[in-house]
Each structure stands twice: as structure tokens, then as C-alpha cells.
Short mmCIF file of C-alpha atoms in Angstrom, two decimals:
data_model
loop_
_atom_site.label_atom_id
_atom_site.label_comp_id
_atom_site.label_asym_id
_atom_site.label_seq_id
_atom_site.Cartn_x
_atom_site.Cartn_y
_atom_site.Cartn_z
CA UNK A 1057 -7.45 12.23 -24.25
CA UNK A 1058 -5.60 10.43 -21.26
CA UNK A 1059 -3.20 9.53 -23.62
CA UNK A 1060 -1.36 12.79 -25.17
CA UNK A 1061 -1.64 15.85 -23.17
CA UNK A 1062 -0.30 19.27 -24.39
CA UNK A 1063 1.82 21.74 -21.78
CA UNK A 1064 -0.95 23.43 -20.40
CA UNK A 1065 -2.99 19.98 -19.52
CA UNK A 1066 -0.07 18.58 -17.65
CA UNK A 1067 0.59 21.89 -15.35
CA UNK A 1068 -2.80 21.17 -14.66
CA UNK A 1069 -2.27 16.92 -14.10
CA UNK A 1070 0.95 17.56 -12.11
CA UNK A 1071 -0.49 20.45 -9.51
CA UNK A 1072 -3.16 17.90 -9.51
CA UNK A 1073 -1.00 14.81 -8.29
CA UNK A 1074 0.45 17.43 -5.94
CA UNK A 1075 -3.21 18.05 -4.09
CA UNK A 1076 -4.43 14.85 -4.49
CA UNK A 1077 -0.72 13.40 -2.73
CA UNK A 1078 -0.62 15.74 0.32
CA UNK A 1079 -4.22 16.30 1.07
CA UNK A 1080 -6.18 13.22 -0.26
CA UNK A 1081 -8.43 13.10 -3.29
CA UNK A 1082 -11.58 12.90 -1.37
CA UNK A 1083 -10.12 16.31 0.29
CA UNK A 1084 -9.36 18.44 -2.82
CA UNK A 1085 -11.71 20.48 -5.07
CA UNK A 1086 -11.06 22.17 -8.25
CA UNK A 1087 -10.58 25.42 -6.33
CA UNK A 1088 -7.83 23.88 -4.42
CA UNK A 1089 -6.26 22.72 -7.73
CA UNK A 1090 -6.62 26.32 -9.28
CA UNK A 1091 -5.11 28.10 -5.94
CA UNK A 1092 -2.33 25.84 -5.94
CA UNK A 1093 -1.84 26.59 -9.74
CA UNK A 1094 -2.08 30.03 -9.03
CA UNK A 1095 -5.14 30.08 -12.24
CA UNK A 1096 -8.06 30.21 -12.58
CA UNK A 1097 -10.98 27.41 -12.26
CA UNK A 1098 -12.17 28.07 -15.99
CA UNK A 1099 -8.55 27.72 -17.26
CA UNK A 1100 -8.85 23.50 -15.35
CA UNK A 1101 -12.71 23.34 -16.54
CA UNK A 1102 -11.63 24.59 -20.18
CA UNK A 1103 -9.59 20.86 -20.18
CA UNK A 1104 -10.96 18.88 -17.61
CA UNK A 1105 -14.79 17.99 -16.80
CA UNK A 1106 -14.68 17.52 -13.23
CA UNK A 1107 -12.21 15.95 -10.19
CA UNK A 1108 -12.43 12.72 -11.21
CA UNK A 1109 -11.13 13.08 -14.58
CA UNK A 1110 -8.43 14.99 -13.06
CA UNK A 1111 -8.03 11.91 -11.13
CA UNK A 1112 -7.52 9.30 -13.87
CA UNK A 1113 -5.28 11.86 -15.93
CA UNK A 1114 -3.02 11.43 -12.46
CA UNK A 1115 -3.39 8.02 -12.99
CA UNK A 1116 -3.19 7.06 -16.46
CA UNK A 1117 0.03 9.70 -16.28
CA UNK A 1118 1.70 7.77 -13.75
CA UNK A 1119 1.33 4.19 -15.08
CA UNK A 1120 2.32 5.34 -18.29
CA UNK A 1121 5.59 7.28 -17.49
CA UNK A 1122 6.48 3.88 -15.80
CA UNK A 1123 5.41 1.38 -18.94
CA UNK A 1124 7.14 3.76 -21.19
CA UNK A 1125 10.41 3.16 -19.59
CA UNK A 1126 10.69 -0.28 -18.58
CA UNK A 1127 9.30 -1.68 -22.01
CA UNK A 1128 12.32 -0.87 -24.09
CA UNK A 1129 14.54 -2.25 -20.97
CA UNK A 1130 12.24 -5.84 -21.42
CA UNK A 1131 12.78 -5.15 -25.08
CA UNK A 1132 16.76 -4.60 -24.66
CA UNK A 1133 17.98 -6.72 -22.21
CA UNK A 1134 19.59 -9.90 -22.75
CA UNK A 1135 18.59 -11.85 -19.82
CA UNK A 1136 15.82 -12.27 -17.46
CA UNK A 1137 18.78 -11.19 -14.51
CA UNK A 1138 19.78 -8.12 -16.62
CA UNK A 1139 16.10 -7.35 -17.05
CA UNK A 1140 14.92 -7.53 -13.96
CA UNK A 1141 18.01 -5.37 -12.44
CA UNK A 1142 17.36 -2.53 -14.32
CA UNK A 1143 13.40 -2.75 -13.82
CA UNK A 1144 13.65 -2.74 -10.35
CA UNK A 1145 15.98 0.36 -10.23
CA UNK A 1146 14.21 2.15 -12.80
CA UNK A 1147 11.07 1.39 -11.68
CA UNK A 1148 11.84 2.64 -7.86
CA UNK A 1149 13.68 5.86 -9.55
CA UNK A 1150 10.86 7.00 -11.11
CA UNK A 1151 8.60 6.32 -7.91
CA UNK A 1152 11.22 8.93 -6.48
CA UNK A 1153 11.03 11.29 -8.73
CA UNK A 1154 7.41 11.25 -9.35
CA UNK A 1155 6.27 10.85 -5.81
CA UNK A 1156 3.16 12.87 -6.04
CA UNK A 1157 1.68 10.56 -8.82
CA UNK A 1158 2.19 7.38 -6.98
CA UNK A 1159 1.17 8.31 -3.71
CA UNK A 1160 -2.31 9.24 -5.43
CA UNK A 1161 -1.95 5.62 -7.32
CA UNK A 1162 -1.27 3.88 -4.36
CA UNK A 1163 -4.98 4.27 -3.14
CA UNK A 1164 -6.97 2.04 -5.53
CA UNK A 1165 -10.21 1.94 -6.88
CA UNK A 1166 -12.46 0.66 -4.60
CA UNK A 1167 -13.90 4.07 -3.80
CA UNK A 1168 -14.31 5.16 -7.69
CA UNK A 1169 -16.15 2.15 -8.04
CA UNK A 1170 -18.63 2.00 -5.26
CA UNK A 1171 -19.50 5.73 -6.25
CA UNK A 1172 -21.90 6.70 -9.37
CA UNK A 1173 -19.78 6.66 -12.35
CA UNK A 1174 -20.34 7.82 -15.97
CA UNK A 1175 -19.95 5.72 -18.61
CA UNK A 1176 -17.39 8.00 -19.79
CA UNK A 1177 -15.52 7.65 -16.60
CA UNK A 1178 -15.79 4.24 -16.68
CA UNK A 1179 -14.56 3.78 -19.76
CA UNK A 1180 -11.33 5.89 -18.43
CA UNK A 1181 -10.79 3.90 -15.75
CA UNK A 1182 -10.78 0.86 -17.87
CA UNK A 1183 -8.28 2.01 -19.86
CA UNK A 1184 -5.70 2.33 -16.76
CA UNK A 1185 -6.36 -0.62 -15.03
CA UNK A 1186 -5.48 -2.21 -18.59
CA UNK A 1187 -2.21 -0.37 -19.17
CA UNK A 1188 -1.32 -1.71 -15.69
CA UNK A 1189 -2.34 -5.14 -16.44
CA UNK A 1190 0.23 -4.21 -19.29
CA UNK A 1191 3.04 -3.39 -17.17
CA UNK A 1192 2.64 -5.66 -14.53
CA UNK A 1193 2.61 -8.30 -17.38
CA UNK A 1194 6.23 -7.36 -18.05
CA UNK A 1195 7.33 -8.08 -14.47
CA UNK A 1196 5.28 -11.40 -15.14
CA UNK A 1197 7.09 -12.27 -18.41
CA UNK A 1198 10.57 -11.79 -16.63
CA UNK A 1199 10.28 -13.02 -13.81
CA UNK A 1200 8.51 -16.16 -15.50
CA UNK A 1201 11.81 -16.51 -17.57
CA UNK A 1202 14.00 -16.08 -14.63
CA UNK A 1203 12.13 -18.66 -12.78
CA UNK A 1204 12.42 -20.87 -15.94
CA UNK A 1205 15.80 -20.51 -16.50
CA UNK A 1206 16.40 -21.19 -12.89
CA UNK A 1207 18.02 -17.71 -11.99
CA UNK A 1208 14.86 -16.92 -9.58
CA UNK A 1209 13.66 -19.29 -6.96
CA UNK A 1210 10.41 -20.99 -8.36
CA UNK A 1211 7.37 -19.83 -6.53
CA UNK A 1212 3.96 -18.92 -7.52
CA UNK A 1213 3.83 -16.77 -10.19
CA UNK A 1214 1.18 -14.18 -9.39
CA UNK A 1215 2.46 -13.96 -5.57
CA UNK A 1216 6.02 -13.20 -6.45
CA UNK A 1217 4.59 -10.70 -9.44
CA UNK A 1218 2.48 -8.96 -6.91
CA UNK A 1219 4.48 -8.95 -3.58
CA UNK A 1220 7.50 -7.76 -5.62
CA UNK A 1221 5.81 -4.82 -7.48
CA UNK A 1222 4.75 -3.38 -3.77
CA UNK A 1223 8.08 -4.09 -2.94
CA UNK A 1224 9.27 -1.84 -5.40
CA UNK A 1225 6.39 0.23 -4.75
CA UNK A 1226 6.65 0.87 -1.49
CA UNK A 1227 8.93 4.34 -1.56
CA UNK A 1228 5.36 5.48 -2.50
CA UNK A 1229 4.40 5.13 1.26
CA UNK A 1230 7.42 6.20 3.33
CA UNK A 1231 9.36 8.24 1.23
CA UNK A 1232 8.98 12.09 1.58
CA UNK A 1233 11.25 14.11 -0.79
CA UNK A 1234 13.66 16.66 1.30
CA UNK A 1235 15.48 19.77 0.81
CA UNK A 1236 18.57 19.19 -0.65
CA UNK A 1237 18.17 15.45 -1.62
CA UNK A 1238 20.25 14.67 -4.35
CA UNK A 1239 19.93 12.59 -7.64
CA UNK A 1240 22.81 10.37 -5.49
CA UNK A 1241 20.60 9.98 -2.64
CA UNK A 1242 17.76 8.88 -5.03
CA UNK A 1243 20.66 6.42 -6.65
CA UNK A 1244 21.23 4.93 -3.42
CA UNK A 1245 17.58 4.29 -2.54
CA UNK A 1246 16.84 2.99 -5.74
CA UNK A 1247 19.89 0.48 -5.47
CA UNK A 1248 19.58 -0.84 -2.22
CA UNK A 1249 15.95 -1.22 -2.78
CA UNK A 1250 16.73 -3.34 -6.44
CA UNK A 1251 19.01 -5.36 -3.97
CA UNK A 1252 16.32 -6.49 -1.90
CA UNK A 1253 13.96 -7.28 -4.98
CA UNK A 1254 16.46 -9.38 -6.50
CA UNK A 1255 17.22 -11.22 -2.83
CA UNK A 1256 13.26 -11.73 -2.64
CA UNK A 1257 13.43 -13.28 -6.16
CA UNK A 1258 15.91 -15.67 -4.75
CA UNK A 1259 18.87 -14.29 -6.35
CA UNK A 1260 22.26 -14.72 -4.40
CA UNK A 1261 23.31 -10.83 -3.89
CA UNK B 362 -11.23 1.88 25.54
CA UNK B 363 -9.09 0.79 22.44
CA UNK B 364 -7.30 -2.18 24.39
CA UNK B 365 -9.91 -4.32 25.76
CA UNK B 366 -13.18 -5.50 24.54
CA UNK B 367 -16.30 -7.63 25.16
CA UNK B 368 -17.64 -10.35 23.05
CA UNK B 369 -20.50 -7.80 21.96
CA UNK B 370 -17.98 -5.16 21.17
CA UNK B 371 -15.94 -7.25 19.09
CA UNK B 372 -18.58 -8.54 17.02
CA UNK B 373 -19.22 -4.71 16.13
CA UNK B 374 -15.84 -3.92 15.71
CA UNK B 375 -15.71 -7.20 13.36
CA UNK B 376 -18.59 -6.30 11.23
CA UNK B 377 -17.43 -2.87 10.72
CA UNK B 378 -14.17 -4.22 9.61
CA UNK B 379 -15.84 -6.44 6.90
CA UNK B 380 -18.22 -3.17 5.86
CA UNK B 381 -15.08 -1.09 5.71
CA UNK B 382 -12.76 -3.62 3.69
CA UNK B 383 -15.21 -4.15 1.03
CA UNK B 384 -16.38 -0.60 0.45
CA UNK B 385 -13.98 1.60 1.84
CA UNK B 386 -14.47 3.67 5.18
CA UNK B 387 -16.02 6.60 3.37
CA UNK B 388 -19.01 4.91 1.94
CA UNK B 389 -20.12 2.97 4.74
CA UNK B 390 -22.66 4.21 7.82
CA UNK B 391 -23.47 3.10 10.96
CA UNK B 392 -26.85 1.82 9.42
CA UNK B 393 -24.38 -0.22 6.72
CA UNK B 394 -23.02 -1.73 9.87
CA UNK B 395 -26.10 -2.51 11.71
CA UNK B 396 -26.97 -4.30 8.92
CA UNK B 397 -24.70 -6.42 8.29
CA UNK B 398 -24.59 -7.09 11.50
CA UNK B 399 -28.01 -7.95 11.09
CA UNK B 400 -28.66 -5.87 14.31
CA UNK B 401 -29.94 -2.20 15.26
CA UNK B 402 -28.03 1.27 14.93
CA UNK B 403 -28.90 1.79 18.60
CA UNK B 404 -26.58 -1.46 19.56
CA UNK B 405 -23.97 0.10 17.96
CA UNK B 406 -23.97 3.47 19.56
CA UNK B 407 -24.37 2.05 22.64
CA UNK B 408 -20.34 1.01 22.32
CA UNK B 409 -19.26 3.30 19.94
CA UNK B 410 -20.38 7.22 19.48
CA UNK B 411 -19.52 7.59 15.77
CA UNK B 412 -18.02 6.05 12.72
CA UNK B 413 -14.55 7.31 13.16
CA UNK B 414 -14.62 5.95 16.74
CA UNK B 415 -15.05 2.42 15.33
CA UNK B 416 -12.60 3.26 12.33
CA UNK B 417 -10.01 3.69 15.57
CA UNK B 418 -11.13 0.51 16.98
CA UNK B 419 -10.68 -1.57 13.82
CA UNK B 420 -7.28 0.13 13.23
CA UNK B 421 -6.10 -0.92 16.81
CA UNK B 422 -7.17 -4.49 16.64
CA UNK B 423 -5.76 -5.16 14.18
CA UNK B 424 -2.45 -3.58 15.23
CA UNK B 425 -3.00 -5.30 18.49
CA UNK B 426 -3.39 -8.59 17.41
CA UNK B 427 0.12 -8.43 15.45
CA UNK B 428 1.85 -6.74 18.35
CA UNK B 429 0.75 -9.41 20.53
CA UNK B 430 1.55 -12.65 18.55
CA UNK B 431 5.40 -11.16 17.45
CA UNK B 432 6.91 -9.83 21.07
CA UNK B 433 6.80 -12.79 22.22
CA UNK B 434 8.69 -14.74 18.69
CA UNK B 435 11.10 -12.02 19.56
CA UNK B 436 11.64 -12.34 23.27
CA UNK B 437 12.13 -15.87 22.78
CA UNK B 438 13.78 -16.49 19.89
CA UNK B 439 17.57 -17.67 20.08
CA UNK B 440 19.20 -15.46 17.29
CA UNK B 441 18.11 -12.72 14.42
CA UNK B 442 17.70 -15.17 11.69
CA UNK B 443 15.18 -17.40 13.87
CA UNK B 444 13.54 -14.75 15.06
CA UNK B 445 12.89 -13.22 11.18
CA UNK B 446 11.47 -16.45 9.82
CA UNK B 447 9.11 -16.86 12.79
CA UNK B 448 8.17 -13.26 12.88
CA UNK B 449 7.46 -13.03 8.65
CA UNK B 450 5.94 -16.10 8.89
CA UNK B 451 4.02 -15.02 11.45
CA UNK B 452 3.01 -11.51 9.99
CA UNK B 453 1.78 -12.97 6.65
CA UNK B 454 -0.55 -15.62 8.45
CA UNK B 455 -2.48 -12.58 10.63
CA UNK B 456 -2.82 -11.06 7.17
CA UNK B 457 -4.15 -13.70 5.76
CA UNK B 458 -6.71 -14.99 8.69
CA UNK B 459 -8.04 -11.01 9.33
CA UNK B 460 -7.79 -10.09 6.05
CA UNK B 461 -10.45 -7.36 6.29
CA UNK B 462 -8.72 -5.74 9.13
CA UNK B 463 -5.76 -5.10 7.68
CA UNK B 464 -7.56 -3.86 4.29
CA UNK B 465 -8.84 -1.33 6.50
CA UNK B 466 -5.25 -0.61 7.77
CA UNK B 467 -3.35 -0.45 4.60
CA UNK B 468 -5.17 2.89 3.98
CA UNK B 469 -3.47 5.70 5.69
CA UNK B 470 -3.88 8.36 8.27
CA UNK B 471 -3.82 11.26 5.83
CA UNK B 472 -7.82 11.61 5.54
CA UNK B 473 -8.21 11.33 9.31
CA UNK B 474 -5.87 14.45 9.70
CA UNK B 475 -7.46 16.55 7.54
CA UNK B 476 -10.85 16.19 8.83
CA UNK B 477 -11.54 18.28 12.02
CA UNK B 478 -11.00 16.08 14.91
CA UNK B 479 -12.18 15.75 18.45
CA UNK B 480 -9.97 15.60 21.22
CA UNK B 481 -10.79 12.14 21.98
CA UNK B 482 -10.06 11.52 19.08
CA UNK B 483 -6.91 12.78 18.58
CA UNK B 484 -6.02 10.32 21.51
CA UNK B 485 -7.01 7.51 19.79
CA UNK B 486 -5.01 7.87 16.46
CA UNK B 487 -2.37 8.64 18.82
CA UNK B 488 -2.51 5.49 20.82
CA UNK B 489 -2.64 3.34 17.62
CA UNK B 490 0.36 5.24 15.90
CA UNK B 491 2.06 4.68 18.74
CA UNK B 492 1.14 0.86 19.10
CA UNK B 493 1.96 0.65 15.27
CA UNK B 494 5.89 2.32 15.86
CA UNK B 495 5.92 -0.25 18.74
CA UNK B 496 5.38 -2.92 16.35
CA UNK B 497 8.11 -1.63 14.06
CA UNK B 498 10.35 -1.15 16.67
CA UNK B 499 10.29 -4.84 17.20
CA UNK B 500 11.61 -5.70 13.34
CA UNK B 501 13.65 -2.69 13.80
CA UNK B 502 15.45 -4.49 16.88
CA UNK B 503 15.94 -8.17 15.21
CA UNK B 504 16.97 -6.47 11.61
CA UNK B 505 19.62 -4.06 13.47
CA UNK B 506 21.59 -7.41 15.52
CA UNK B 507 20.85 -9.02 12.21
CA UNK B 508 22.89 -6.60 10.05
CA UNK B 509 25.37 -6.05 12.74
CA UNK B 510 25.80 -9.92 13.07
CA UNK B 511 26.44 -10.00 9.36
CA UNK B 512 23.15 -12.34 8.96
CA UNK B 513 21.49 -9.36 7.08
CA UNK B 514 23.38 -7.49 4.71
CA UNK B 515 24.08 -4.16 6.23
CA UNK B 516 21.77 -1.44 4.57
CA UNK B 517 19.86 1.46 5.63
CA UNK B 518 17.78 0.15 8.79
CA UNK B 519 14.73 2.48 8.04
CA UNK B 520 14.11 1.75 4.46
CA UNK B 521 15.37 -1.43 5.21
CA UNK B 522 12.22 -2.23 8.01
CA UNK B 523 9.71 0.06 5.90
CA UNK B 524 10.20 -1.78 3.13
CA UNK B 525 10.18 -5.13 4.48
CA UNK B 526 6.92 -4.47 6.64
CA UNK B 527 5.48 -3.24 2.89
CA UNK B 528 6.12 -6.67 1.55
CA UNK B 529 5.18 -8.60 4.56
CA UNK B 530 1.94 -6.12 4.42
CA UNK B 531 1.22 -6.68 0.47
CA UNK B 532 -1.28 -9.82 0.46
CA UNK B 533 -3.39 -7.14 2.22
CA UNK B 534 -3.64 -5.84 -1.10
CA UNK B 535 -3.77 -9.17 -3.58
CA UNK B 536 -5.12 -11.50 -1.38
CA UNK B 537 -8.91 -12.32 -1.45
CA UNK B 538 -10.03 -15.18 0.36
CA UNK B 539 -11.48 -18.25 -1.62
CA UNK B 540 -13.65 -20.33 -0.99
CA UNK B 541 -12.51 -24.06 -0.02
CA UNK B 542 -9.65 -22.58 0.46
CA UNK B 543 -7.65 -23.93 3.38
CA UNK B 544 -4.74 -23.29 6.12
CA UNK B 545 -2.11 -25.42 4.11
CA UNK B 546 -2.86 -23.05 1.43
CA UNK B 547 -2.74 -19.73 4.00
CA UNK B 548 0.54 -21.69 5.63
CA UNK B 549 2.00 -21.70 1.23
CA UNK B 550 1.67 -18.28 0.76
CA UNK B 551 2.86 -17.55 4.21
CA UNK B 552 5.63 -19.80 3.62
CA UNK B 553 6.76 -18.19 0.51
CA UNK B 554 6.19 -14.30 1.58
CA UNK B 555 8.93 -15.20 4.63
CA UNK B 556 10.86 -16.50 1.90
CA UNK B 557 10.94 -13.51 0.06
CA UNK B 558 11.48 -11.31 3.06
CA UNK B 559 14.71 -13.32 4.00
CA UNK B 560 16.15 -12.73 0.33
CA UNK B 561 15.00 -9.38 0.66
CA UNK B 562 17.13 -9.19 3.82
CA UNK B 563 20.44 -11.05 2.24
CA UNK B 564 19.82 -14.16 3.76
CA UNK B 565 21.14 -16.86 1.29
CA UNK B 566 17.44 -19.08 0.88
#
């Protein structure tokens, strides 16, 4: 199900993200979802069981509008330098442009997993936190090449993996979209902030 | 209230940092606290009248202690670039020796503002945004005469500081303490994080 979603599911996932961004998840009910919708409560309960599958459709959405896109760029490019410049800009873009979904990503899962859980729900969240092990594991496999090759300062592995994805991450926090921003604006963001990933990897920019 | 405390009020605010860290502030109670603290409820409300009071207490210490260990790396340093590597340096170690704290920390505000607040405390969340602004005014300053001194390359200050804080801030999210594990391993990771910050800034490392 997290997987494929038709038109009518992701109205539903995206007015979700929406709530879940401005007001926190532990905030938001299902009637908040609806109003903001501007639907009906049976029209959400006719796809989704409750709030917290809501909440891993947010998540599963996000992580996998971000794997989709940098895998063929991993797949494509011809060095670990080339690789890793495009990640970092693409990755930040689509942090811009889908702001709602990572500010609800950016809490993590301590909460879901101190509460009650269904095995049905846990089985959903296991299937995120595995497609972002996948996606970090493409930063890892670059960055690993990079260092190899001797393009990328050597450091520890997992610190540079993690400290650069919330690098990139980061927009998630103190960016608010404004009237009027442009796709430029976003551009420039996205640039300056692949400019200080690739100085943090070492590489003379 | 916030700014100074006794040994016994500190050991509290301590506890309740640990309780908070592990299982988030939402699922934790006074009694949680109490007994971890291997102490009575009643001890605890005699320093603090409610949960979100000690939330606010957490959140300033730990603010505090940063504030308090980088003014005076800046007022003393001799030039931007000495002052950066001290200061991320720095930053990473307090991460890294109050790790719980800053767990707590690296949750946001939202939550708080959309519960129904007391005056009191209003003031409080007040008091620590504003200590917290203080803090980033201080990278603010050095990466400003930094980028003006052509030591930094010149890019926009505020993502330039949020971002950097973010990475400085990130072993507050992928760091768990070991055990065994020692300062010359706290001083690697430190070591390397400044690194990264200093690339991240267009300083040739």
C-alpha cells in the first residue's frame, strides 16, 4: 500500500504532510486533515485506518520521492565528484519543494516506538526505515569512492555519511517557503548549500 | 529561575534530561522522573510546578552551557578563522559530553506553541529563544568578518549560520554514547565535525 498510491490517496498524504508540518503530528486529528481537505472524514477512513498510517504514508512518500531521484544520478554519473554534486543539489531541491514532507520526517521515531503499535504498523514502519537505510547507502557508496579515490578528505565513514545528510537536510528546519519565491531562489539555495557539502567533504571549491 | 541553580535542582533537571532524551518529552511524567531519579514526586515539585516547567529548564541549560563556553573563544580569539575552529570544536564536544540535553533540544518549539500556555510560561520559552538567537548571533558575528575578510567564501550569512549550526548540531542525532568509550574518541569526532564545518565554510582544510 505505502508503495503506489492512486490520486485520491495522495490529496489525502499531501494535506496530511501539510497538518502534520505546521501543527505537529501529535497535534492533528483526522478531522483536522478532512477540514483542511475541505472532505469528509469517511472519504480519509475509506483509504486510511487511522493517523498513524497517515503518518508513515507521509513518510514512506517522502523518502521515496528522494531515492527515486538520486538513484539514477548514482546510476549515471561518471565519478564519485559528479555524483555527489548533483546529489547534494537534488537532494536539497526536493527538500524545497517538498517542505511539508520533510519537516514531518525530520522528527523521528522515537515517539512511534515507545507508543503501542500494531503489528501492521510495525511492519510499515519497517519498511521506511529500510528504504532510508537504502538511500543513505547511496551517499555511503559515493562518498566511500570519493574518499577512495582521494577526491574527499578521508574521515570516518558513517560520521561524514550522517553529518552530511543533515547538512543537506537542514532546509527542513529553517526554511519557510514565501510568497513569490521563485524556482531561481530555490536554485540558489540549493547551490550554495551543495557548495558547502562538497567543502565539508574536503573538496577544494 | 532559568539561570541559576542548586546542586539539588540540577540533579532534577539532569534526570529529566536523560528521561526526556530516551523517550521523548511526551511520554515521560513527573513519576518517570522521580524514578529515575530514584527519589519522590514531591522532591520534584518542590523545584519545579509541572513537566513543561522542567522541559524549559532542560532547554536552557543546555543553551546556557554552550553560550557560556563560546563568548568567551570569541572575545578572545585573534581572527575569524581561529575563532571558527575553536568555536566548532568546541560546539561538537558539549554535544557530545551532554548528549541527552541537546536530544531534548533538537526537537522544536512547534508543540509547545500549540498547547495552551501559561504566562509564566510564555516567559520562559521566551528567555531561552532569546538565549538561543544570542548564541547564533555569536557565529553570526565571526562568519560575517570571516566572509568579509575573504577567509569564508562570501554566501548568504543566514543560511550560511543555520546551516552550519545544523551540522555542528547533527551528532545530537547519530551519536549514542558507548561504552569504554573515551575523550580521545569524543576529541576524533569533534575533531573531524570542525573539519567539516571549515570546508563547509570555504576554508581550504
Amino acid at each position: 500500500m505505502l508503495a503506489e498510491m492512486n490520486k485520491s490517496q495522495l490529496e489525502i498524504v499531501e494535506a496530511a504532510a501539510d497538518c502534520f508540518a505546521n501543527y505537529g503530528a501529535d497535534a492533528v486529528s483526522i478531522d483536522d486533515i478532512a477540514r483542511h481537505l475541505n472532505a469528509t472524514k469517511g472519504r480519509i477512513y475509506h483509504h486510511f485506518r487511522s493517523k498513524s498510517e497517515l503518518l508513515c504514508a507521509v513518510r514512506m512518500r517522502s523518502v521515496s520521492l528522494m531515492y527515486d531521484q538520486i538513484a539514477p544520478i548514482v546510476a549515471r554519473a561518471s565519478d564519485p565528484l559528479d555524483a555527489m554534486k548533483q546529489m547534494a543539489f537534488t537532494h536539497v531541491q526536493l527538500i524545497l519543494g517538498h517542505h511539508s514532507y520533510h519537516r514531518v520526517v525530520s522528527e523521528d521515531f522515537r515517539v512511534f516506538f515507545n507508543r503501542s503499535t500494531t503489528p501492521d504498523e510495525r511492519r510499515q514502519i519497517e519498511e521506511i526505515i529500510e528504504k532510508r537505510t537504502a538511500y543513505e547507502e547511496l551517499f555511503r557508496g559515493v562518498i566511500q569512492k570519493g574518499m577512495d579515490s582521494g577526491v574527499f578528505a578521508k574521515r570516518p565513514i558513517s560520521l561524514t555519511v550522517h553529518s552530511l545528510i543533515t547538512l543537506l537536510n537542514s532546509p527542513s528546519i529553517w526554511y519557510s517557503p514565501r510568497p513569490g519565491q521563485t524556482q531561481d531562489d530555490r536554485d540558489a539555495i540549493a547551490h550554495d548549500l551543495a557548495a558547502m557539502a562538497l567543502g565539508a567533504l574536503g573538496v577544494k571549491v
